mmCIF file of C-alpha atoms in Angstrom:
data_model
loop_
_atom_site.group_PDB
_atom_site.id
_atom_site.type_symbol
_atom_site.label_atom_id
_atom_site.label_comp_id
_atom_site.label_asym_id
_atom_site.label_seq_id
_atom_site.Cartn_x
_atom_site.Cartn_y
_atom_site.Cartn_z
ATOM 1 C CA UNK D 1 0.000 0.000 0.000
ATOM 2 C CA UNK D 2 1.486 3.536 -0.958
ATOM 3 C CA UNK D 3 2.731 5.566 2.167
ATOM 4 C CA UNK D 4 -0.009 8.437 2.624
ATOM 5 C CA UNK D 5 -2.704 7.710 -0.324
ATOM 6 C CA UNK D 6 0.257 8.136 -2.941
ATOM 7 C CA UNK D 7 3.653 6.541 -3.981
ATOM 8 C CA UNK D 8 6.315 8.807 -3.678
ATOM 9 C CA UNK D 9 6.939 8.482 -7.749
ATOM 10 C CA UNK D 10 3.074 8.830 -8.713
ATOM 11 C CA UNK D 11 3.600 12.470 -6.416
ATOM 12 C CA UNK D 12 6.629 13.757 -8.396
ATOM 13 C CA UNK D 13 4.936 12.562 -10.904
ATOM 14 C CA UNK D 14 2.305 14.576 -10.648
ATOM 15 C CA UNK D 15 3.912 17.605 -10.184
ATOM 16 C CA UNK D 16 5.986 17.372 -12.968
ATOM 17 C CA UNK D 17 2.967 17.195 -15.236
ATOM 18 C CA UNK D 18 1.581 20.225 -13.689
ATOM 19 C CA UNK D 19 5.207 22.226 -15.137
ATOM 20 C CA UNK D 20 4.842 20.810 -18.311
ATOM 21 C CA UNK D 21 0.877 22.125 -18.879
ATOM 22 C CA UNK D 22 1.939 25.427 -17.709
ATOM 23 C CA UNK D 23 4.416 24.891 -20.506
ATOM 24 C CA UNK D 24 7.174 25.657 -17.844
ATOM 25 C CA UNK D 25 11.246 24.450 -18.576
ATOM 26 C CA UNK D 26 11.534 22.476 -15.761
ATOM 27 C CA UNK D 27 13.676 19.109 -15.043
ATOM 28 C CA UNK D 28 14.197 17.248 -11.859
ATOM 29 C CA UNK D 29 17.289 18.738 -9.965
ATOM 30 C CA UNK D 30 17.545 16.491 -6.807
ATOM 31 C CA UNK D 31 15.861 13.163 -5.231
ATOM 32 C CA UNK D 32 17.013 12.510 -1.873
ATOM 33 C CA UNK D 33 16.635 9.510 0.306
ATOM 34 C CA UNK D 34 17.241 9.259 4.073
ATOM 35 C CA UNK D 35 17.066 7.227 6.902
ATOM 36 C CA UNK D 36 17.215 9.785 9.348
ATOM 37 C CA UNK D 37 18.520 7.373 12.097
ATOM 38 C CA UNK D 38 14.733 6.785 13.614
ATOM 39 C CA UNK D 39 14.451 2.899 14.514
ATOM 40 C CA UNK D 40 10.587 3.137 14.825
ATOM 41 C CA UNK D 41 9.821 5.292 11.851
ATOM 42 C CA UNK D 42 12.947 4.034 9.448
ATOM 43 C CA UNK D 43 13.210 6.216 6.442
ATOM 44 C CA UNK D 44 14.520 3.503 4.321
ATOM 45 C CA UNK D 45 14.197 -0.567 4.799
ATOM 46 C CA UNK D 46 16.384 -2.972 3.188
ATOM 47 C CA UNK D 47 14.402 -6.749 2.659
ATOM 48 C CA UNK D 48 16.917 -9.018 2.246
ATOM 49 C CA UNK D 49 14.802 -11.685 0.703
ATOM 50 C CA UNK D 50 14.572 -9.468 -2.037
ATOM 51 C CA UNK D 51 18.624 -8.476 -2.108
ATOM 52 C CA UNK D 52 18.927 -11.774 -2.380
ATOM 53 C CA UNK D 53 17.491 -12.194 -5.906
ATOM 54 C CA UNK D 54 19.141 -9.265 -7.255
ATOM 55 C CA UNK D 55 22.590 -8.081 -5.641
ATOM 56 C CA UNK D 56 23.772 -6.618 -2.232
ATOM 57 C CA UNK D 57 21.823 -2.943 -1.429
ATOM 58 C CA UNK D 58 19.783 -3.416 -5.017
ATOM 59 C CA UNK D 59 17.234 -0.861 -5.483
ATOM 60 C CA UNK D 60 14.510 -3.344 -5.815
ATOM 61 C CA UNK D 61 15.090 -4.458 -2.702
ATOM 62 C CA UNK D 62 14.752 -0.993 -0.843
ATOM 63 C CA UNK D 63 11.880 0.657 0.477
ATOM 64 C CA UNK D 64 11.834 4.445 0.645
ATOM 65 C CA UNK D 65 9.023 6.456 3.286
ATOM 66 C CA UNK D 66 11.475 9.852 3.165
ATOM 67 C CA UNK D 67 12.013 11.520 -0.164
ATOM 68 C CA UNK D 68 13.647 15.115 -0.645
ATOM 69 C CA UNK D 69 12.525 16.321 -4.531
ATOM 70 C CA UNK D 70 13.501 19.615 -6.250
ATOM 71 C CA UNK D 71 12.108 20.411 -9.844
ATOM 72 C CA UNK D 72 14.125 23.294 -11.215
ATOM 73 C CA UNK D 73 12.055 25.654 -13.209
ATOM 74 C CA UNK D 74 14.441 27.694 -15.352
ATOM 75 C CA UNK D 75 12.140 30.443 -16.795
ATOM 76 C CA UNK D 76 13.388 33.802 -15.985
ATOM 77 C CA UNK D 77 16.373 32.327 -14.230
ATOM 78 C CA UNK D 78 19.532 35.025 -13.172
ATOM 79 C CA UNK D 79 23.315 33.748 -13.080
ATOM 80 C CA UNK D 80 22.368 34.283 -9.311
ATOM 81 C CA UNK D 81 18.995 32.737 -8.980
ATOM 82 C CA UNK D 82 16.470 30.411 -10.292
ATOM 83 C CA UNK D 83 13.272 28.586 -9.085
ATOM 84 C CA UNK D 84 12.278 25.594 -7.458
ATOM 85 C CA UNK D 85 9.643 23.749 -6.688
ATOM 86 C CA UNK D 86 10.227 20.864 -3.821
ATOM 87 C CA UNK D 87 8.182 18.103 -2.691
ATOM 88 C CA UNK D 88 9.302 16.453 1.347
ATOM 89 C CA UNK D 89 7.389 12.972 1.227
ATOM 90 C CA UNK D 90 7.743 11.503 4.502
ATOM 91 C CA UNK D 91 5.885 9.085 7.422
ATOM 92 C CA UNK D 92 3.761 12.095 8.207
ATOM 93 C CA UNK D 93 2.707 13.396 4.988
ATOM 94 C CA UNK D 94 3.505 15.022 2.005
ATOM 95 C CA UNK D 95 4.888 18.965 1.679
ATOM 96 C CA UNK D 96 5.633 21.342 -1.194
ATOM 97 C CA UNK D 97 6.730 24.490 -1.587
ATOM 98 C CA UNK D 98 8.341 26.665 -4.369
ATOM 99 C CA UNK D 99 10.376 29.260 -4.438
ATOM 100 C CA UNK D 100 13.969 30.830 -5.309
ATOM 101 C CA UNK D 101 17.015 28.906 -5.106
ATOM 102 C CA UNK D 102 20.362 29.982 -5.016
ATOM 103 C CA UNK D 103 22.521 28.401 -8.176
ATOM 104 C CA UNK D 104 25.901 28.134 -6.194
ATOM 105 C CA UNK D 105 25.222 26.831 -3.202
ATOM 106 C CA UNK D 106 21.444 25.027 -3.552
ATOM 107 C CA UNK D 107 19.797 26.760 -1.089
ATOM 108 C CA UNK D 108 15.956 26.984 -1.438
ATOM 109 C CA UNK D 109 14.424 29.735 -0.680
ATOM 110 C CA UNK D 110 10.694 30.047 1.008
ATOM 111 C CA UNK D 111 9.509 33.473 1.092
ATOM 112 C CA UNK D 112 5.797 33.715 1.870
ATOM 113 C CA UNK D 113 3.399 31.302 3.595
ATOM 114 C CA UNK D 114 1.062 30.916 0.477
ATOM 115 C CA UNK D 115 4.249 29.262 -0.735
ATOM 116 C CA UNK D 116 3.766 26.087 1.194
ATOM 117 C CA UNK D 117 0.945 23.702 1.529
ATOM 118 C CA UNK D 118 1.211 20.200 3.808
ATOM 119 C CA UNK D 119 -1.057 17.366 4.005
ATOM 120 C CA UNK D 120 -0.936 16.800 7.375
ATOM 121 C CA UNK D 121 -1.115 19.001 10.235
ATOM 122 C CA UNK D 122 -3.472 22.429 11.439
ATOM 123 C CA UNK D 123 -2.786 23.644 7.724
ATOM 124 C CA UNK D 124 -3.672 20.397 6.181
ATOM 125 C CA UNK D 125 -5.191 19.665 2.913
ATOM 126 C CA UNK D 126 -6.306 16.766 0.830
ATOM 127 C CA UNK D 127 -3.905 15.113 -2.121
ATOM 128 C CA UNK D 128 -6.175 16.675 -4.719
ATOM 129 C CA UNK D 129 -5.979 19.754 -2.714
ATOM 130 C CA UNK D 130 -2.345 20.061 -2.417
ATOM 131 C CA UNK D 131 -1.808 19.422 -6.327
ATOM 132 C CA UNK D 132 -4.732 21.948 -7.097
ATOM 133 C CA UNK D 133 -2.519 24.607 -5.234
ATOM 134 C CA UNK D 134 0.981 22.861 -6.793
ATOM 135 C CA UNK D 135 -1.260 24.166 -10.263
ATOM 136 C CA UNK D 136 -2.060 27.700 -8.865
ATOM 137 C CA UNK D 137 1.469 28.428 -8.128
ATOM 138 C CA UNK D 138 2.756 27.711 -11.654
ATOM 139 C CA UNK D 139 -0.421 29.008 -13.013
ATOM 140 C CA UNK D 140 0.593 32.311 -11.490
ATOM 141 C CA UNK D 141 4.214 31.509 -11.771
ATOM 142 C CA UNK D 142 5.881 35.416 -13.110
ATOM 143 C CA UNK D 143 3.852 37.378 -11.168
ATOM 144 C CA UNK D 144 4.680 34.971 -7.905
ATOM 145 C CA UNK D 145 8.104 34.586 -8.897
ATOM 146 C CA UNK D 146 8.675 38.552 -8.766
ATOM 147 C CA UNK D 147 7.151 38.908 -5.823
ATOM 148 C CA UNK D 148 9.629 36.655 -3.815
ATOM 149 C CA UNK D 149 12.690 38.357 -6.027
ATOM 150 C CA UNK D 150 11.175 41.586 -4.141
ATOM 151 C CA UNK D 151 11.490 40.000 -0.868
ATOM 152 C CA UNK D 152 14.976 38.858 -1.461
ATOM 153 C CA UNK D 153 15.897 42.804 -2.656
ATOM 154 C CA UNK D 154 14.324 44.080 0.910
ATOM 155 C CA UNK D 155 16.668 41.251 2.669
ATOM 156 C CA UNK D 156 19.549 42.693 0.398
ATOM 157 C CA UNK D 157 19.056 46.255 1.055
ATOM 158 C CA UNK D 158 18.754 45.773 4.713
ATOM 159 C CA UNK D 159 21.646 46.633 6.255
ATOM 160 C CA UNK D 160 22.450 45.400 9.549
ATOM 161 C CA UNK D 161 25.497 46.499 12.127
ATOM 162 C CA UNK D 162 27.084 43.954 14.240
ATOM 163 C CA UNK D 163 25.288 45.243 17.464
ATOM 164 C CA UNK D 164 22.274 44.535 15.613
ATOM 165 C CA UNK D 165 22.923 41.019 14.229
ATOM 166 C CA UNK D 166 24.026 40.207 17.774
ATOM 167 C CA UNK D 167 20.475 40.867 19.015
ATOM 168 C CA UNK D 168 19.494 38.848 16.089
ATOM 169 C CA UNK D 169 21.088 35.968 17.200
ATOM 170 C CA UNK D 170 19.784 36.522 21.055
ATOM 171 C CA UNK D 171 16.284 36.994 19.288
ATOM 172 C CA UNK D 172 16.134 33.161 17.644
ATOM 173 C CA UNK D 173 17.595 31.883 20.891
ATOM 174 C CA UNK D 174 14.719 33.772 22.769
ATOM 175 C CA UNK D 175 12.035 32.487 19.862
ATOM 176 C CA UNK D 176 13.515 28.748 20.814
ATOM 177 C CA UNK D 177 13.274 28.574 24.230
ATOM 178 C CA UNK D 178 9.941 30.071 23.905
ATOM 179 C CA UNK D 179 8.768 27.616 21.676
ATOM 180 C CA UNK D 180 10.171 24.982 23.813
ATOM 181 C CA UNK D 181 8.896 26.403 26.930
ATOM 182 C CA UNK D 182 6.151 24.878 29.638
ATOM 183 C CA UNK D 183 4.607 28.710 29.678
ATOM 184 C CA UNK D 184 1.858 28.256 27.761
ATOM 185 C CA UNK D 185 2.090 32.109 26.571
ATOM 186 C CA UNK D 186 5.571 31.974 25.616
ATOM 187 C CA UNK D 187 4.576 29.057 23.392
ATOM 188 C CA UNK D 188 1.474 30.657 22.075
ATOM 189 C CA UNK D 189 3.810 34.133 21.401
ATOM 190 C CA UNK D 190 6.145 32.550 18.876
ATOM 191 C CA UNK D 191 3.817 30.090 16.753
ATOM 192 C CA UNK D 192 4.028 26.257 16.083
ATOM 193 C CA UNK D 193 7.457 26.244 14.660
ATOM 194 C CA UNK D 194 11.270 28.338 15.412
ATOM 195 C CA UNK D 195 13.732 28.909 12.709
ATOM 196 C CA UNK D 196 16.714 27.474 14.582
ATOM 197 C CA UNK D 197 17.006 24.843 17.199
ATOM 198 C CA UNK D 198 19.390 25.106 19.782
ATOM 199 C CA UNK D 199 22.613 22.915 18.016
ATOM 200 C CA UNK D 200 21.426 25.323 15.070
ATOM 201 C CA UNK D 201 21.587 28.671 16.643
ATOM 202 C CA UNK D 202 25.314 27.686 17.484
ATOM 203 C CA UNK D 203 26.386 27.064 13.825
ATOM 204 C CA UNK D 204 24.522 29.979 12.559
ATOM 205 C CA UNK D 205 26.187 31.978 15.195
ATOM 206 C CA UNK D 206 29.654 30.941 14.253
ATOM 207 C CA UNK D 207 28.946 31.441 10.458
ATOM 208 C CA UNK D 208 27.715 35.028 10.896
ATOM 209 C CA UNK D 209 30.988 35.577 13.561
ATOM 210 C CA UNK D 210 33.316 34.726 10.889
ATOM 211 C CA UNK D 211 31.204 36.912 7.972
ATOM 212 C CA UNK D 212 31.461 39.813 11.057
ATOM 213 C CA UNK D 213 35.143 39.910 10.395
ATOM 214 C CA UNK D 214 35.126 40.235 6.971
ATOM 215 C CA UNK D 215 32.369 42.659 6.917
ATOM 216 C CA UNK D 216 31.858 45.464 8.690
ATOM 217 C CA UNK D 217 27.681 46.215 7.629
ATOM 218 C CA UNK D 218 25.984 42.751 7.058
ATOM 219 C CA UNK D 219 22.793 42.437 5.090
ATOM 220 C CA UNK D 220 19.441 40.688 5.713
ATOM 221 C CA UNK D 221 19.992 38.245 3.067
ATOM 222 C CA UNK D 222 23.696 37.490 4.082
ATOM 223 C CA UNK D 223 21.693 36.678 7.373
ATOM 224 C CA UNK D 224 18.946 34.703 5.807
ATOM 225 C CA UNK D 225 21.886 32.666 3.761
ATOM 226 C CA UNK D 226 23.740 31.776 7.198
ATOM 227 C CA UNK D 227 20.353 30.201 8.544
ATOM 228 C CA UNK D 228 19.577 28.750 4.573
ATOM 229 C CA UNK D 229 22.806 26.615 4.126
ATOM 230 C CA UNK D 230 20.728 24.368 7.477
ATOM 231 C CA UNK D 231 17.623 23.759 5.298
ATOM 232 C CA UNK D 232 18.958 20.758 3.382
ATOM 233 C CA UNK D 233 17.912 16.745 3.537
ATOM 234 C CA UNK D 234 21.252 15.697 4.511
ATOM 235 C CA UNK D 235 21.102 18.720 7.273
ATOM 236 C CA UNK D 236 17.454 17.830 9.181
ATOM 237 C CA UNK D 237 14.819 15.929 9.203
ATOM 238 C CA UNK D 238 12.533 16.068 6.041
ATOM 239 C CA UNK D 239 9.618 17.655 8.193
ATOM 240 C CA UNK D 240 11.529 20.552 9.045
ATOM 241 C CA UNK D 241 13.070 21.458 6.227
ATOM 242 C CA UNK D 242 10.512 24.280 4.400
ATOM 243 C CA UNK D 243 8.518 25.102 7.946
ATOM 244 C CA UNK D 244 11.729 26.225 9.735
ATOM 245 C CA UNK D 245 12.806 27.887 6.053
ATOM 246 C CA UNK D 246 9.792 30.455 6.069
ATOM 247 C CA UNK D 247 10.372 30.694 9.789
ATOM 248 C CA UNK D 248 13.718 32.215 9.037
ATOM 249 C CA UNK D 249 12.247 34.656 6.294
ATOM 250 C CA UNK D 250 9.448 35.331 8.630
ATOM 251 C CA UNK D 251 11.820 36.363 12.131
ATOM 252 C CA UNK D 252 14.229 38.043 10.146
ATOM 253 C CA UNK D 253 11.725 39.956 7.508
ATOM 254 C CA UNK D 254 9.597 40.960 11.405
ATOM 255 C CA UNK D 255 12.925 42.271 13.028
ATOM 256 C CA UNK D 256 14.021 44.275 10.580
ATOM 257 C CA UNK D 257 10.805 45.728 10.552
ATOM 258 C CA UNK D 258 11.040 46.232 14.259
ATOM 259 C CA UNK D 259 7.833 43.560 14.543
ATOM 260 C CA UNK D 260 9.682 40.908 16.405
ATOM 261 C CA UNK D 261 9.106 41.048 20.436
ATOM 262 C CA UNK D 262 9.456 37.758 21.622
ATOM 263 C CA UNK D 263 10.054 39.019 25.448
ATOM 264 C CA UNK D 264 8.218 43.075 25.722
ATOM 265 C CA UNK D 265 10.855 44.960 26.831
ATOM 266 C CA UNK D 266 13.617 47.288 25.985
ATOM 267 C CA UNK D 267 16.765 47.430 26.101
ATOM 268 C CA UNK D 268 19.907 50.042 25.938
ATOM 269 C CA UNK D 269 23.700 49.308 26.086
ATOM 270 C CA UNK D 270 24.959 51.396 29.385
ATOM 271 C CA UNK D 271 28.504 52.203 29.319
#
């Protein structure tokens, strides 16, 4: 029986037909498999009555449950960006999302919450449902795609000093440990999901200390990259991958705006 209504082939399947009747150039960029080290839900299983008829670690002889799919859309592409739309098949359902991704180093962007759709979860929709909004995105695939270039101009025009990527950091530490907190309205201030974890927040704060020396003015998206590079399959678990990526874009688009106040109070540097 497929894993969640649908084979994980029949759903990149799908999608992929979806490009080509929006008459988009598209191919299939990545399709990742993991275990992800979890003895009750295993992401892949080996039968070895079946190696046996074929060869040792045959693909007919592997079951996959957690599958990692980018389909590159080239249209309007830069030598800096193009656009991709990702599928995360997994135990608990299926999500998609599309977005930017940056050519030289493969990170995916996720810039706006109508840019994701799950199965599974508060937000959840139906199969049919999630490829009817797969076929809205492309439908309305220029006018979407400029949209999220925008965003990634305001995250490259703002301009942040160290002082102020310093509180950064102490912000997604402060956004984690509310998340993760007993208080009920800590938990309820910060949402169902934080950009960073705490083994994150640690590598993302070394990255941006070593761009602080080379730099003295850093920008938003400089910021946003350091947090990106995370969002990969062989990085995190499948599930986390595009929630925590808009989570990013979301804390960092809200304090540069001045929106973000996980704890209300402020604070001045007293010499």
């Amino acid at each position: 029986m497929p894993l969640r209504e649908i084979y994980h082939f029949d759903a990149i399947e799908r999608a992929l037909t979806l490009c080509q009747k929006h008459g988009l150039d598209h191919q299939i960029e990545e399709i990742f498999a993991a275990h992800n080290k979890n003895k009750q839900f295993p992401g892949t299983s080996l039968l070895e009555q079946i190696e046996k008829q074929y060869q040792p670690n045959a693909v007919e002889a592997h079951i996959l449950r957690r599958i990692f799919t980018t389909i590159r859309i080239n249209n309007y592409e830069t030598e800096e960006l193009t656009t991709t739309l990702v599928l995360a098949y997994h135990q608990e359902g299926i999500q998609a999302a599309i977005g930017p991704c940056v050519k030289a180093c493969h990170n995916q962007c996720i810039m706006f919450a109508e840019r994701r759709a799950f199965t599974y979860g508060k937000e959840r929709v139906s199969i049919e449902q999630l490829f009817n909004i797969i076929d809205g995105w492309l439908a309305g695939f220029q006018n979407q795609m400029s949209a999220d270039r925008a965003r990634i101009e305001f995250l490259k025009n703002a301009k942040l000093t160290h002082e102020q990527v310093f509180t950064f950091i102490g912000t997604l530490t402060s956004i984690r440990v509310a998340h993760d907190s007993r208080d009920k309205s800590l938990r309820d201030a910060v949402g169902d999901t934080y950009p960073l974890n705490n083994t994150q927040v640690n590598k993302v704060t070394e990255q941006l200390l070593k761009l602080m020396r080379e730099k003295p003015i850093i920008s938003g998206w400089d910021v946003y990259q350091a947090m990106n590079v995370l969002y990969k399959p062989e990085e995190a678990e499948f599930d986390t991958l595009i929630p925590q990526n808009l989570a990013a874009v979301e804390a960092l688009v809200d304090f540069i705006e001045r929106k973000n106040e996980v704890i209300d109070i402020e604070a001045e540097v007293v010499s």
